[in-house]
GROMACS .gro file of C-alpha atoms in nm:
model
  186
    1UNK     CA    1  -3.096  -0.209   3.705
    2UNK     CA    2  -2.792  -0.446   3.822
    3UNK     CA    3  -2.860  -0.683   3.563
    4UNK     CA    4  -2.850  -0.436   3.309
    5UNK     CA    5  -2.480  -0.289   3.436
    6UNK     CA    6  -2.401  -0.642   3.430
    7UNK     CA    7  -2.495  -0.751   3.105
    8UNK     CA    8  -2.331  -0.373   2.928
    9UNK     CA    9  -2.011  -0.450   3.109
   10UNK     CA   10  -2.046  -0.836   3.031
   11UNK     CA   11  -2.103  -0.711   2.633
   12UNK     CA   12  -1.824  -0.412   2.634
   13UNK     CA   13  -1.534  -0.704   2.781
   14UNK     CA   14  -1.638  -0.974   2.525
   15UNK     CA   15  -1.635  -0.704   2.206
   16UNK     CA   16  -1.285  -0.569   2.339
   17UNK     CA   17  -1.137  -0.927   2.374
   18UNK     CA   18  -1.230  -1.013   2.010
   19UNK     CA   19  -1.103  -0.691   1.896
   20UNK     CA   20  -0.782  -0.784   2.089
   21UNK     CA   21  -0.774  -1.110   1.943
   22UNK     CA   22  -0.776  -0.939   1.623
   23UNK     CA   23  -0.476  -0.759   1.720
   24UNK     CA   24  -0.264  -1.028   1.855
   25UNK     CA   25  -0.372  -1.234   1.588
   26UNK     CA   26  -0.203  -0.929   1.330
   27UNK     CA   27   0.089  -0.858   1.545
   28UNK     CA   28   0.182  -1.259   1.591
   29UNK     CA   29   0.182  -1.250   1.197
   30UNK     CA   30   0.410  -0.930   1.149
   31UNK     CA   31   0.643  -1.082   1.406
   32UNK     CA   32   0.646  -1.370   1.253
   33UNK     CA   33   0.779  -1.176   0.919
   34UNK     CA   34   1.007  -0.991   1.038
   35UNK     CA   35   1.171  -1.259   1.215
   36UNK     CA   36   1.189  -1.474   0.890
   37UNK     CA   37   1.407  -1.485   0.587
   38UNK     CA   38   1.181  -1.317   0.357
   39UNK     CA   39   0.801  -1.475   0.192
   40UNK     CA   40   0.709  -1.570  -0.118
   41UNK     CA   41   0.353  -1.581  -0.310
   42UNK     CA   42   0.162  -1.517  -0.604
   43UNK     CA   43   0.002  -1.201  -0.676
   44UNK     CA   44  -0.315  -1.135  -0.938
   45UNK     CA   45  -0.325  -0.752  -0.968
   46UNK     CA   46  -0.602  -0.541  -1.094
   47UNK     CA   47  -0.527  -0.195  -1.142
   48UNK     CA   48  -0.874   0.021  -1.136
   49UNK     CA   49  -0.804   0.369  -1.321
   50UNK     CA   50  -1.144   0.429  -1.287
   51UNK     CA   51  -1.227   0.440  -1.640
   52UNK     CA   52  -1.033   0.116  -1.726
   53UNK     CA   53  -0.842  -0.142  -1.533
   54UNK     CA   54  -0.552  -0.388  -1.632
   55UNK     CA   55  -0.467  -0.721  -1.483
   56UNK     CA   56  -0.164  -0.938  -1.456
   57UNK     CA   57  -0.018  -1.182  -1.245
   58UNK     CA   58   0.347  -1.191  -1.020
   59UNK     CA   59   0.536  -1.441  -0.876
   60UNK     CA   60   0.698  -1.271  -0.559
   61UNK     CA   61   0.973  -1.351  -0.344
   62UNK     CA   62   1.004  -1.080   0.001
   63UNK     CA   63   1.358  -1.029   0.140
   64UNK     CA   64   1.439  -0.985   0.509
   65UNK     CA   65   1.567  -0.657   0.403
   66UNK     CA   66   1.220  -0.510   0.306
   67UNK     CA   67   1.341  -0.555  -0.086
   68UNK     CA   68   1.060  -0.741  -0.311
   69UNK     CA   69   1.175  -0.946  -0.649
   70UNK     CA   70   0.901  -1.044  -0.910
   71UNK     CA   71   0.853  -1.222  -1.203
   72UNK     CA   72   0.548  -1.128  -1.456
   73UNK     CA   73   0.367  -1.471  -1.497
   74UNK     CA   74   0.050  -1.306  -1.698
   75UNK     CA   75  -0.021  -1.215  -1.929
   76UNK     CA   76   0.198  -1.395  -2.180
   77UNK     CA   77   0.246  -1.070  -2.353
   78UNK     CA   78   0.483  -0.947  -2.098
   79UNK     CA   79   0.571  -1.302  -1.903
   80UNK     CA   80   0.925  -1.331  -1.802
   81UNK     CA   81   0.982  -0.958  -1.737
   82UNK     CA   82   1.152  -0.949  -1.421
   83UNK     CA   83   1.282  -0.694  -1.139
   84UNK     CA   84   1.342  -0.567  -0.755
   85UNK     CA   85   1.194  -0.315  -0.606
   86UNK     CA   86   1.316  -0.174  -0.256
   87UNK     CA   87   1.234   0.164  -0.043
   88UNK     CA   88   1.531   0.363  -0.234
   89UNK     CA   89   1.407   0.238  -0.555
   90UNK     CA   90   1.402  -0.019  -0.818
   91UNK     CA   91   1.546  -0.188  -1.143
   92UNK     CA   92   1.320  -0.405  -1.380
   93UNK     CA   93   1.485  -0.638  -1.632
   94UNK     CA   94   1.307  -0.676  -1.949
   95UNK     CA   95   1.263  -0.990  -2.206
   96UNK     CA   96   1.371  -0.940  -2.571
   97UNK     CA   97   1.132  -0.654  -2.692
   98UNK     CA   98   0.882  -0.660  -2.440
   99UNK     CA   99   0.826  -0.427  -2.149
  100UNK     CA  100   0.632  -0.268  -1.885
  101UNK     CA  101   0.413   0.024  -1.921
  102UNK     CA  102   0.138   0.072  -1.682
  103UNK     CA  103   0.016   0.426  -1.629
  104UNK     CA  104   0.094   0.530  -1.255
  105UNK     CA  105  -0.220   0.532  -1.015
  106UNK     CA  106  -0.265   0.789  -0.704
  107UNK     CA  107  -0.161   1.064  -0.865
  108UNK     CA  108   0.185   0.942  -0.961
  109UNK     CA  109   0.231   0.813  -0.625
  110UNK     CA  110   0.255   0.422  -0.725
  111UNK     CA  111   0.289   0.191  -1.007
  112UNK     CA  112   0.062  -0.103  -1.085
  113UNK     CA  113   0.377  -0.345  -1.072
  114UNK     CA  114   0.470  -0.185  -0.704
  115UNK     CA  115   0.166  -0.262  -0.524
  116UNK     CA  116   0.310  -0.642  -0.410
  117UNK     CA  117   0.599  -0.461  -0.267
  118UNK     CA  118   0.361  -0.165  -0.071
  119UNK     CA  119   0.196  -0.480   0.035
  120UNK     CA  120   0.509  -0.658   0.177
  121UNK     CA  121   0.654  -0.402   0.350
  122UNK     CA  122   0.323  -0.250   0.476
  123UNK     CA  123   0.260  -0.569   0.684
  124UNK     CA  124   0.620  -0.591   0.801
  125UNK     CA  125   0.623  -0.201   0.902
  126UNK     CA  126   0.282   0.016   0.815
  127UNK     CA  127   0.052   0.142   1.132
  128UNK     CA  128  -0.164  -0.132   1.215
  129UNK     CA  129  -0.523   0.110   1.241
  130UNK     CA  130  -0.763  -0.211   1.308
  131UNK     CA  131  -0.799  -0.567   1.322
  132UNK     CA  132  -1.147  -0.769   1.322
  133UNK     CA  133  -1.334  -1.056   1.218
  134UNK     CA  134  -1.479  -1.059   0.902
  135UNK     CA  135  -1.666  -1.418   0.877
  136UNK     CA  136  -1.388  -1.616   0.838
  137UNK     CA  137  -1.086  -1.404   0.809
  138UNK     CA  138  -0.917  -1.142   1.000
  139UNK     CA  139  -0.912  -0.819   0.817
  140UNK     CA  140  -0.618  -0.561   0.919
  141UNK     CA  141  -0.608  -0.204   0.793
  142UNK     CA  142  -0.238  -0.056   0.769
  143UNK     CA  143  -0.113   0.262   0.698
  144UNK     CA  144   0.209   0.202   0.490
  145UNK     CA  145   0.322   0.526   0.650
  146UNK     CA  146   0.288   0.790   0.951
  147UNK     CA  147   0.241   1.036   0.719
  148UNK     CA  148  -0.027   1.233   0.604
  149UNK     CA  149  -0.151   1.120   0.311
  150UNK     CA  150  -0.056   0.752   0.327
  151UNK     CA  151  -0.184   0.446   0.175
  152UNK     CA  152  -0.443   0.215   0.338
  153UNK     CA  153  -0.390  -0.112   0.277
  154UNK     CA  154  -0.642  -0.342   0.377
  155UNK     CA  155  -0.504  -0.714   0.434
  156UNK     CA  156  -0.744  -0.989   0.468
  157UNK     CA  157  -0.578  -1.297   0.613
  158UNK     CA  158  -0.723  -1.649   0.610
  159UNK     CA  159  -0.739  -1.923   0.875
  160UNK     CA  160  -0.414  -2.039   0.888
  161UNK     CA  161  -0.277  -1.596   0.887
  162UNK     CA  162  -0.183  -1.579   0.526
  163UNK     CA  163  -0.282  -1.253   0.327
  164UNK     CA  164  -0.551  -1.381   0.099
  165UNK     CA  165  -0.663  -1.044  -0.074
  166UNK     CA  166  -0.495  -0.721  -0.035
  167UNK     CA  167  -0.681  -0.370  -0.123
  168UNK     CA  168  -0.480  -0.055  -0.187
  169UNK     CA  169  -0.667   0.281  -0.132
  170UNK     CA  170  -0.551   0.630  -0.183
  171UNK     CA  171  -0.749   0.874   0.000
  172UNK     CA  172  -1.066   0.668  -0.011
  173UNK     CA  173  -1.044   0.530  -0.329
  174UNK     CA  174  -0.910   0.166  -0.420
  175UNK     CA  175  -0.630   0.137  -0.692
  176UNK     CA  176  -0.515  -0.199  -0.626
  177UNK     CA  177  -0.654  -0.507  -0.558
  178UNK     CA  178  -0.432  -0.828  -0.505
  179UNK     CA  179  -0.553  -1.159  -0.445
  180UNK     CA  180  -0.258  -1.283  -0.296
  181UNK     CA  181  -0.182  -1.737  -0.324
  182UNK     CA  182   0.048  -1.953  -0.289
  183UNK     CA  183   0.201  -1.735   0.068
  184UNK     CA  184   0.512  -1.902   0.226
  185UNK     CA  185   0.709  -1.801   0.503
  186UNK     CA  186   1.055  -1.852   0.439
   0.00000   0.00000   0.00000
């Protein structure tokens, strides 16, 4: 009967120090940005409205203020279009004749072309819910929010704690998905 106590107890620290190196792992890499100038990276979006999704590409640059600029890379279509988005709001510049016109996702709550900046500034400031392994990458799930009905954001970082792939959900469901590249520290 000793043995067994001793192997449970044995079992229960080991799972709780992985789960806490989960979590220092995640809070070492939001310190780390909020201590910093801003990031920069590449963002592939696809937008799932269930019935039909759209994809494009960003090129990102986070400010230390929480404030996210972007650049449409992809499609061609709509390449160059540019803007900043921040927490009291936005401004997008447009290219000659071309523009922007994603339907909104989440019931209105969010825009295709916002989900880099829910992503930013939900790892600099969102609830950190979990943090585990997931074979080779941590995966964090954030709350962008306290409030009720908030976004999850799953993060997935990679070996060297860089987002790799982002998920957006809204109440259960995902939206977004963002395969993030290119992620610098500034």
């Amino acid at each position: 009967m000793k043995k067994l106590w001793i192997i449970g107890l044995l079992v229960f620290l080991f799972g709780c120090s992985e789960r806490d190196f989960g979590m220092e792992r995640g809070l070492a890499f939001r310190q780390r940005l909020l201590e910093c100038n801003g990031c920069s990276f590449n963002a592939a979006i696809t937008a799932d409205f269930g019935d039909k999704t759209y994809s494009f590409q960003l090129s990102c640059q986070g400010n230390s203020d929480g404030s996210l600029a972007f650049t449409v890379e992809k499609p061609d279509t709509i390449s160059g279009i540019s803007g900043v988005l921040a927490a009291k709001g936005g401004q997008i510049t447009f290219e000659d004749d071309r523009c922007v016109a994603f339907p909104m996702l989440a019931e209105g709550e969010i825009s295709p072309i916002g989900g880099p900046w829910v992503l930013y500034n939900t790892l600099r400031s969102g609830y950190i819910l979990a943090c585990g392994m997931e074979e080779d990458q941590l995966r964090m799930t954030l709350n962008d929010t306290y409030e009720e009905e908030a976004f999850q954001v799953d993060v997935w970082l990679d070996g060297e704690d860089r987002p790799a792939v982002a998920e957006i959900l809204w109440k259960g469901r995902r939206v977004l998905t963002i395969q993030v590249t290119n992620f610098q520290i500034l």
